[in-house]
CSV table of C-alpha atoms in Angstrom, one decimal:
chain,number,residue,atom,x,y,z
A,7,UNK,CA,0.0,0.0,0.0
A,8,UNK,CA,1.2,3.5,-0.9
A,9,UNK,CA,2.2,5.5,2.2
A,10,UNK,CA,1.0,8.7,0.6
A,11,UNK,CA,-2.6,7.3,0.3
A,12,UNK,CA,-2.4,6.1,3.9
A,13,UNK,CA,-1.9,9.6,5.2
A,14,UNK,CA,-4.4,11.2,2.7
A,15,UNK,CA,-7.3,9.0,3.8
A,16,UNK,CA,-7.7,10.2,7.4
A,17,UNK,CA,-7.5,13.8,6.1
A,18,UNK,CA,-10.3,13.2,3.7
A,19,UNK,CA,-12.4,11.6,6.4
A,20,UNK,CA,-11.7,14.6,8.7
A,21,UNK,CA,-12.6,17.1,6.0
A,22,UNK,CA,-15.9,15.2,5.3
A,23,UNK,CA,-16.9,15.2,8.9
A,24,UNK,CA,-16.0,18.9,9.1
A,25,UNK,CA,-18.2,19.7,6.1
A,26,UNK,CA,-21.1,17.7,7.5
A,27,UNK,CA,-20.9,19.7,10.7
A,28,UNK,CA,-21.1,23.0,8.7
A,29,UNK,CA,-24.2,21.8,6.8
A,30,UNK,CA,-25.9,20.7,10.1
A,31,UNK,CA,-25.1,24.1,11.6
A,32,UNK,CA,-26.5,25.9,8.5
A,33,UNK,CA,-29.7,23.8,8.6
A,34,UNK,CA,-30.3,24.6,12.3
A,35,UNK,CA,-29.7,28.2,11.6
A,36,UNK,CA,-32.2,28.2,8.7
A,37,UNK,CA,-34.8,26.4,10.8
A,38,UNK,CA,-34.4,28.9,13.6
A,39,UNK,CA,-35.1,31.9,11.3
A,40,UNK,CA,-38.0,30.5,9.3
A,41,UNK,CA,-40.7,31.9,11.8
A,42,UNK,CA,-39.1,35.3,11.4
A,43,UNK,CA,-39.4,35.1,7.6
A,44,UNK,CA,-43.1,34.0,7.9
A,45,UNK,CA,-43.8,36.8,10.3
A,46,UNK,CA,-42.1,39.3,8.0
A,47,UNK,CA,-44.3,38.1,5.1
A,48,UNK,CA,-47.4,38.5,7.2
A,49,UNK,CA,-46.3,42.0,8.2
A,50,UNK,CA,-45.6,43.0,4.7
A,51,UNK,CA,-49.0,41.7,3.5
A,52,UNK,CA,-50.8,43.6,6.3
A,53,UNK,CA,-49.0,46.8,5.6
A,54,UNK,CA,-49.6,46.5,1.8
A,55,UNK,CA,-53.3,45.9,2.5
A,56,UNK,CA,-53.6,48.9,4.8
A,57,UNK,CA,-51.9,51.2,2.3
A,58,UNK,CA,-54.2,49.9,-0.5
A,59,UNK,CA,-57.2,50.6,1.7
A,60,UNK,CA,-56.1,54.1,2.5
A,61,UNK,CA,-55.1,55.0,-1.1
A,62,UNK,CA,-57.9,53.2,-3.0
A,63,UNK,CA,-60.7,53.2,-0.5
A,64,UNK,CA,-63.4,52.6,-3.1
A,65,UNK,CA,-61.6,50.0,-5.2
A,66,UNK,CA,-62.7,47.1,-3.0
A,67,UNK,CA,-66.3,48.3,-3.2
A,68,UNK,CA,-66.1,48.5,-6.9
A,69,UNK,CA,-64.8,44.9,-7.1
A,70,UNK,CA,-67.8,43.8,-5.0
A,71,UNK,CA,-70.2,45.7,-7.2
A,72,UNK,CA,-71.0,48.3,-4.4
A,73,UNK,CA,-71.4,51.9,-5.6
A,74,UNK,CA,-72.2,55.1,-3.8
A,75,UNK,CA,-75.0,57.0,-5.4
A,76,UNK,CA,-74.7,60.5,-6.7
A,77,UNK,CA,-75.5,62.5,-9.8
A,78,UNK,CA,-74.7,62.1,-13.4
A,79,UNK,CA,-73.2,65.2,-15.1
A,80,UNK,CA,-73.6,65.8,-18.8
A,81,UNK,CA,-71.4,68.5,-20.3
A,82,UNK,CA,-73.2,70.0,-23.3
A,83,UNK,CA,-76.6,68.8,-22.3
A,84,UNK,CA,-78.5,71.4,-24.3
A,85,UNK,CA,-77.2,70.3,-27.8
A,86,UNK,CA,-78.9,67.7,-30.1
A,87,UNK,CA,-76.9,64.7,-28.8
A,88,UNK,CA,-76.7,66.1,-25.2
A,89,UNK,CA,-80.4,66.6,-24.9
A,90,UNK,CA,-81.0,63.0,-26.1
A,91,UNK,CA,-78.5,61.8,-23.5
A,92,UNK,CA,-80.2,63.7,-20.7
A,93,UNK,CA,-83.6,62.3,-21.6
A,94,UNK,CA,-82.3,58.8,-21.8
A,95,UNK,CA,-80.5,58.9,-18.4
A,96,UNK,CA,-83.5,60.4,-16.7
A,97,UNK,CA,-85.7,57.7,-18.2
A,98,UNK,CA,-83.3,55.2,-16.8
A,99,UNK,CA,-83.7,56.6,-13.3
A,100,UNK,CA,-80.6,58.8,-13.1
A,101,UNK,CA,-80.5,62.2,-11.4
A,102,UNK,CA,-78.9,64.5,-14.0
A,103,UNK,CA,-77.1,67.9,-14.0
A,104,UNK,CA,-76.2,69.2,-17.4
A,105,UNK,CA,-74.2,72.2,-18.6
A,106,UNK,CA,-74.9,74.7,-21.4
A,107,UNK,CA,-73.3,77.8,-22.7
A,108,UNK,CA,-75.6,79.4,-25.3
A,109,UNK,CA,-78.6,77.2,-26.0
A,110,UNK,CA,-81.7,77.9,-23.9
A,111,UNK,CA,-82.2,74.9,-21.6
A,112,UNK,CA,-85.5,76.0,-20.1
A,113,UNK,CA,-87.7,73.7,-22.2
A,114,UNK,CA,-85.6,70.6,-21.4
A,115,UNK,CA,-85.5,71.5,-17.7
A,116,UNK,CA,-89.3,71.8,-17.7
A,117,UNK,CA,-89.7,68.6,-19.5
A,118,UNK,CA,-87.5,66.7,-17.0
A,119,UNK,CA,-89.3,68.1,-14.0
A,120,UNK,CA,-87.2,67.8,-10.9
A,121,UNK,CA,-85.0,65.1,-12.4
A,122,UNK,CA,-82.5,67.4,-14.1
A,123,UNK,CA,-80.9,70.8,-13.5
A,124,UNK,CA,-79.1,73.1,-15.9
A,125,UNK,CA,-75.9,75.0,-15.2
A,126,UNK,CA,-74.4,77.7,-17.5
A,127,UNK,CA,-70.6,77.3,-17.7
A,128,UNK,CA,-67.7,78.0,-20.0
A,129,UNK,CA,-65.6,74.8,-20.0
A,130,UNK,CA,-62.5,76.8,-20.9
A,131,UNK,CA,-62.6,78.4,-17.4
A,132,UNK,CA,-61.0,75.9,-15.0
A,133,UNK,CA,-62.2,77.8,-11.9
A,134,UNK,CA,-65.8,77.7,-13.2
A,135,UNK,CA,-65.4,73.9,-13.7
A,136,UNK,CA,-64.1,73.4,-10.1
A,137,UNK,CA,-67.0,75.5,-8.7
A,138,UNK,CA,-69.6,73.5,-10.6
A,139,UNK,CA,-68.1,70.2,-9.3
A,140,UNK,CA,-67.9,71.5,-5.7
A,141,UNK,CA,-71.6,72.7,-5.9
A,142,UNK,CA,-72.8,69.4,-7.3
A,143,UNK,CA,-70.9,67.4,-4.6
A,144,UNK,CA,-72.2,69.7,-1.9
A,145,UNK,CA,-75.8,69.2,-3.1
A,146,UNK,CA,-75.8,65.6,-4.2
A,147,UNK,CA,-73.0,64.0,-2.3
A,148,UNK,CA,-70.9,62.9,-5.3
A,149,UNK,CA,-70.7,62.7,-9.1
A,150,UNK,CA,-71.1,59.1,-10.2
A,151,UNK,CA,-71.0,59.5,-14.0
A,152,UNK,CA,-69.6,62.2,-16.3
A,153,UNK,CA,-70.6,62.4,-20.0
A,154,UNK,CA,-68.9,64.8,-22.3
A,155,UNK,CA,-71.1,65.9,-25.2
A,156,UNK,CA,-70.1,69.5,-25.4
A,157,UNK,CA,-68.6,71.2,-28.4
A,158,UNK,CA,-69.2,74.3,-30.6
A,159,UNK,CA,-70.4,74.2,-34.2
A,160,UNK,CA,-67.5,73.1,-36.4
A,161,UNK,CA,-67.5,74.3,-40.0
A,162,UNK,CA,-66.4,71.8,-42.7
A,163,UNK,CA,-63.3,73.3,-44.3
A,164,UNK,CA,-60.0,72.2,-45.7
A,165,UNK,CA,-57.2,72.5,-43.2
A,166,UNK,CA,-55.2,74.7,-45.7
A,167,UNK,CA,-57.9,77.3,-45.2
A,168,UNK,CA,-57.9,77.2,-41.4
A,169,UNK,CA,-55.9,79.9,-39.6
A,170,UNK,CA,-53.6,79.0,-36.7
A,171,UNK,CA,-55.9,81.1,-34.5
A,172,UNK,CA,-59.0,79.3,-35.5
A,173,UNK,CA,-57.3,75.9,-35.0
A,174,UNK,CA,-56.1,76.9,-31.5
A,175,UNK,CA,-59.7,78.1,-30.6
A,176,UNK,CA,-61.1,74.7,-31.7
A,177,UNK,CA,-58.5,72.7,-29.7
A,178,UNK,CA,-59.2,74.9,-26.6
A,179,UNK,CA,-62.9,74.4,-26.9
A,180,UNK,CA,-62.8,70.7,-27.5
A,181,UNK,CA,-59.7,69.2,-25.9
A,182,UNK,CA,-58.7,71.8,-23.2
A,183,UNK,CA,-62.3,72.2,-22.2
A,184,UNK,CA,-62.6,68.4,-21.8
A,185,UNK,CA,-59.5,68.4,-19.6
A,186,UNK,CA,-60.7,71.2,-17.4
A,187,UNK,CA,-64.0,69.6,-16.5
A,188,UNK,CA,-62.4,66.1,-16.1
A,189,UNK,CA,-59.8,67.6,-13.8
A,190,UNK,CA,-62.6,69.1,-11.6
A,191,UNK,CA,-64.8,66.0,-11.4
A,192,UNK,CA,-62.2,63.2,-11.2
A,193,UNK,CA,-61.7,63.3,-7.4
A,194,UNK,CA,-65.4,62.7,-6.9
A,195,UNK,CA,-65.5,60.0,-9.6
A,196,UNK,CA,-62.8,58.2,-7.7
A,197,UNK,CA,-64.9,58.0,-4.5
A,198,UNK,CA,-67.9,56.5,-6.5
A,199,UNK,CA,-65.8,54.3,-8.8
A,200,UNK,CA,-67.7,56.2,-11.5
A,201,UNK,CA,-67.5,56.3,-15.3
A,202,UNK,CA,-66.4,58.8,-17.9
A,203,UNK,CA,-67.9,58.7,-21.4
A,204,UNK,CA,-66.9,61.2,-24.1
A,205,UNK,CA,-68.9,61.7,-27.4
A,206,UNK,CA,-66.3,62.0,-30.1
A,207,UNK,CA,-66.5,61.3,-33.9
A,208,UNK,CA,-66.3,58.4,-36.3
A,209,UNK,CA,-64.0,60.7,-38.3
A,210,UNK,CA,-61.1,59.7,-36.0
A,211,UNK,CA,-61.2,56.2,-37.6
A,212,UNK,CA,-62.1,57.1,-41.2
A,213,UNK,CA,-61.3,60.6,-42.1
A,214,UNK,CA,-63.8,62.5,-44.4
A,215,UNK,CA,-62.2,65.5,-46.2
A,216,UNK,CA,-62.8,69.0,-44.7
A,217,UNK,CA,-63.5,67.5,-41.2
A,218,UNK,CA,-60.1,68.2,-39.6
A,219,UNK,CA,-61.3,70.9,-37.3
A,220,UNK,CA,-63.6,68.4,-35.6
A,221,UNK,CA,-61.7,65.1,-36.0
A,222,UNK,CA,-58.2,66.3,-34.8
A,223,UNK,CA,-59.3,67.7,-31.3
A,224,UNK,CA,-61.6,64.7,-30.8
A,225,UNK,CA,-58.8,62.4,-31.6
A,226,UNK,CA,-57.0,64.1,-28.6
A,227,UNK,CA,-60.1,63.5,-26.5
A,228,UNK,CA,-60.0,59.8,-27.4
A,229,UNK,CA,-56.4,59.6,-26.4
A,230,UNK,CA,-57.2,61.2,-23.1
A,231,UNK,CA,-60.0,58.7,-22.5
A,232,UNK,CA,-57.5,55.8,-23.0
A,233,UNK,CA,-55.0,57.5,-20.6
A,234,UNK,CA,-57.7,57.9,-18.0
A,235,UNK,CA,-58.8,54.3,-18.4
A,236,UNK,CA,-55.2,53.2,-17.8
A,237,UNK,CA,-54.4,55.5,-14.9
A,238,UNK,CA,-57.7,55.7,-13.0
A,239,UNK,CA,-58.7,52.0,-13.2
A,240,UNK,CA,-57.0,51.5,-9.9
A,241,UNK,CA,-59.8,53.5,-8.3
A,242,UNK,CA,-62.5,51.6,-10.2
A,243,UNK,CA,-63.1,54.5,-12.6
A,244,UNK,CA,-64.0,53.4,-16.2
A,245,UNK,CA,-63.5,55.6,-19.3
A,246,UNK,CA,-64.8,55.1,-22.8
A,247,UNK,CA,-65.8,57.0,-25.8
A,248,UNK,CA,-68.8,56.9,-28.2
A,249,UNK,CA,-68.1,57.9,-31.8
A,250,UNK,CA,-71.1,59.1,-33.8
A,251,UNK,CA,-71.3,58.8,-37.6
A,252,UNK,CA,-73.6,60.9,-39.7
A,253,UNK,CA,-76.8,61.7,-37.9
A,254,UNK,CA,-80.0,63.3,-39.0
A,255,UNK,CA,-79.9,65.6,-35.9
A,256,UNK,CA,-77.1,67.2,-33.8
A,257,UNK,CA,-74.1,68.8,-35.6
A,258,UNK,CA,-74.8,67.0,-38.8
A,259,UNK,CA,-78.2,68.6,-39.0
A,260,UNK,CA,-76.6,72.0,-38.5
A,261,UNK,CA,-74.2,71.3,-41.4
A,262,UNK,CA,-77.1,70.4,-43.6
A,263,UNK,CA,-79.0,73.5,-42.6
A,264,UNK,CA,-76.1,75.8,-43.3
A,265,UNK,CA,-75.6,74.2,-46.7
A,266,UNK,CA,-72.1,73.0,-45.9
A,267,UNK,CA,-73.3,69.5,-46.8
A,268,UNK,CA,-75.3,69.7,-50.1
A,269,UNK,CA,-77.3,66.9,-51.6
A,270,UNK,CA,-74.4,65.5,-53.5
A,271,UNK,CA,-72.2,65.3,-50.4
A,272,UNK,CA,-75.1,63.7,-48.5
A,273,UNK,CA,-75.5,61.0,-51.2
A,274,UNK,CA,-71.7,60.3,-51.1
A,275,UNK,CA,-71.9,60.0,-47.3
A,276,UNK,CA,-74.9,57.7,-47.5
A,277,UNK,CA,-73.1,55.5,-50.0
A,278,UNK,CA,-70.2,55.1,-47.6
A,279,UNK,CA,-72.5,53.8,-44.8
A,280,UNK,CA,-73.1,50.0,-45.1
A,281,UNK,CA,-76.6,50.4,-43.5
A,282,UNK,CA,-77.4,53.1,-46.1
A,283,UNK,CA,-79.1,55.4,-43.6
A,284,UNK,CA,-78.2,58.1,-41.1
A,285,UNK,CA,-78.4,57.6,-37.4
A,286,UNK,CA,-80.1,59.7,-34.7
A,287,UNK,CA,-79.1,61.4,-31.5
A,288,UNK,CA,-81.2,58.7,-29.7
A,289,UNK,CA,-78.8,56.0,-31.1
A,290,UNK,CA,-75.9,57.8,-29.4
A,291,UNK,CA,-77.8,58.2,-26.2
A,292,UNK,CA,-78.5,54.5,-26.0
A,293,UNK,CA,-74.8,53.7,-26.4
A,294,UNK,CA,-73.9,56.2,-23.7
A,295,UNK,CA,-76.6,54.7,-21.4
A,296,UNK,CA,-75.1,51.3,-21.8
A,297,UNK,CA,-71.6,52.4,-21.1
A,298,UNK,CA,-72.5,54.2,-17.8
A,299,UNK,CA,-74.6,51.2,-16.7
A,300,UNK,CA,-73.6,48.3,-14.5
A,301,UNK,CA,-73.9,46.1,-17.6
A,302,UNK,CA,-70.7,47.7,-18.9
A,303,UNK,CA,-68.8,47.5,-15.6
A,304,UNK,CA,-65.8,45.6,-17.1
A,305,UNK,CA,-65.5,47.8,-20.2
A,306,UNK,CA,-62.9,50.5,-20.1
A,307,UNK,CA,-60.6,52.2,-22.5
A,308,UNK,CA,-62.8,51.4,-25.5
A,309,UNK,CA,-64.3,53.4,-28.4
A,310,UNK,CA,-67.8,52.4,-29.5
A,311,UNK,CA,-68.4,53.5,-33.1
A,312,UNK,CA,-72.1,54.2,-33.6
A,313,UNK,CA,-72.0,54.9,-37.3
A,314,UNK,CA,-73.9,52.3,-39.3
A,315,UNK,CA,-70.6,50.6,-40.3
A,316,UNK,CA,-69.0,53.7,-41.8
A,317,UNK,CA,-65.7,53.2,-39.9
A,318,UNK,CA,-65.1,49.7,-41.3
C-alpha cells in the first residue's frame, strides 16, 4: 500500500466530517429563522393591504359591485346629442345635471321636472369647472358619471384654409375644455368608482375631407380617454368614448341647414355607410346609457363607433 494514500485517507475523512458539521449548523440556523421570515411576510402583506385601503378606498367596493349613489353630469346637455342623453339617463332613473353655454335649456328642464338641473358654464374656465363640481358634490354627495357631449359648431373646411388662431380656438374648446372639466370631477368619480364617457366622432377612424377641425381635437379626447382608463382604473373608474357617424340631428343637422353638406355630399356620405341610412341622437344616447350602466362594468378604455358601419 502507498504510504501517501495512507496519510491522505484520514485527512479526507476529517474534511468530510467537518463539512457535515457545517451543513448541520446551517440547517439549524435556517430552521431557527423561518418563523421570522413568515412573520415578515405577514407583516408586509398587512402593511400592503392597509396602504391599499387608504389609497384606494373605493376599489374594494367597486370589485364587490357596491357603488355610492350620486348625480350624473352631462357637459353640453342642451345640444342635439346632449339633450337625447339627458332624456335617456333620466328615463333610466338617473339624477342628472347638465351644462350649457348658449342654447336655452329651459324647455328641457321643464320637460325633465325635478330630475335634471341646468348649469351655465364655459368649460375653458378651470375655476368655473371646479366651482360646478364643488356645488354638485355639496348638493348631491358625489358625481357618479360624467358624460362629455359639449362642443361648438365646427364648419367643414380644408385644413389649408384654417388659420392657426381658429385651429387653436377649436383645440381649446374641445380638448382643453374636456381636460378642465375632467380635472374638476375626477376626485369625486374616484370616490364613487364612477364612469367617464366622451362623445367624439367616427371621423377619427375614417377621415372625411374637410372635417379636420372636428376630428383632430376629438382624436385628442379619445387619447385622453385611454389615458384615464389606464391611470384611473385602480380607483374603479372606467373611461370610454362613443363615436357618432352621420346623424339626422345634432351637428350633422346644422351642417345640412347651413348648406355645408349639399345633396351630392349627403349622397356620397350615405353610399359610404353600409346600413345606407343616417343615425339619430337617440342612437348615441342608447350607447352612452349602456356604457354608464352596470352592464358595462368591465368595459374601459374602449371606443364604440355608432356609425352604421362607416368606420369599417
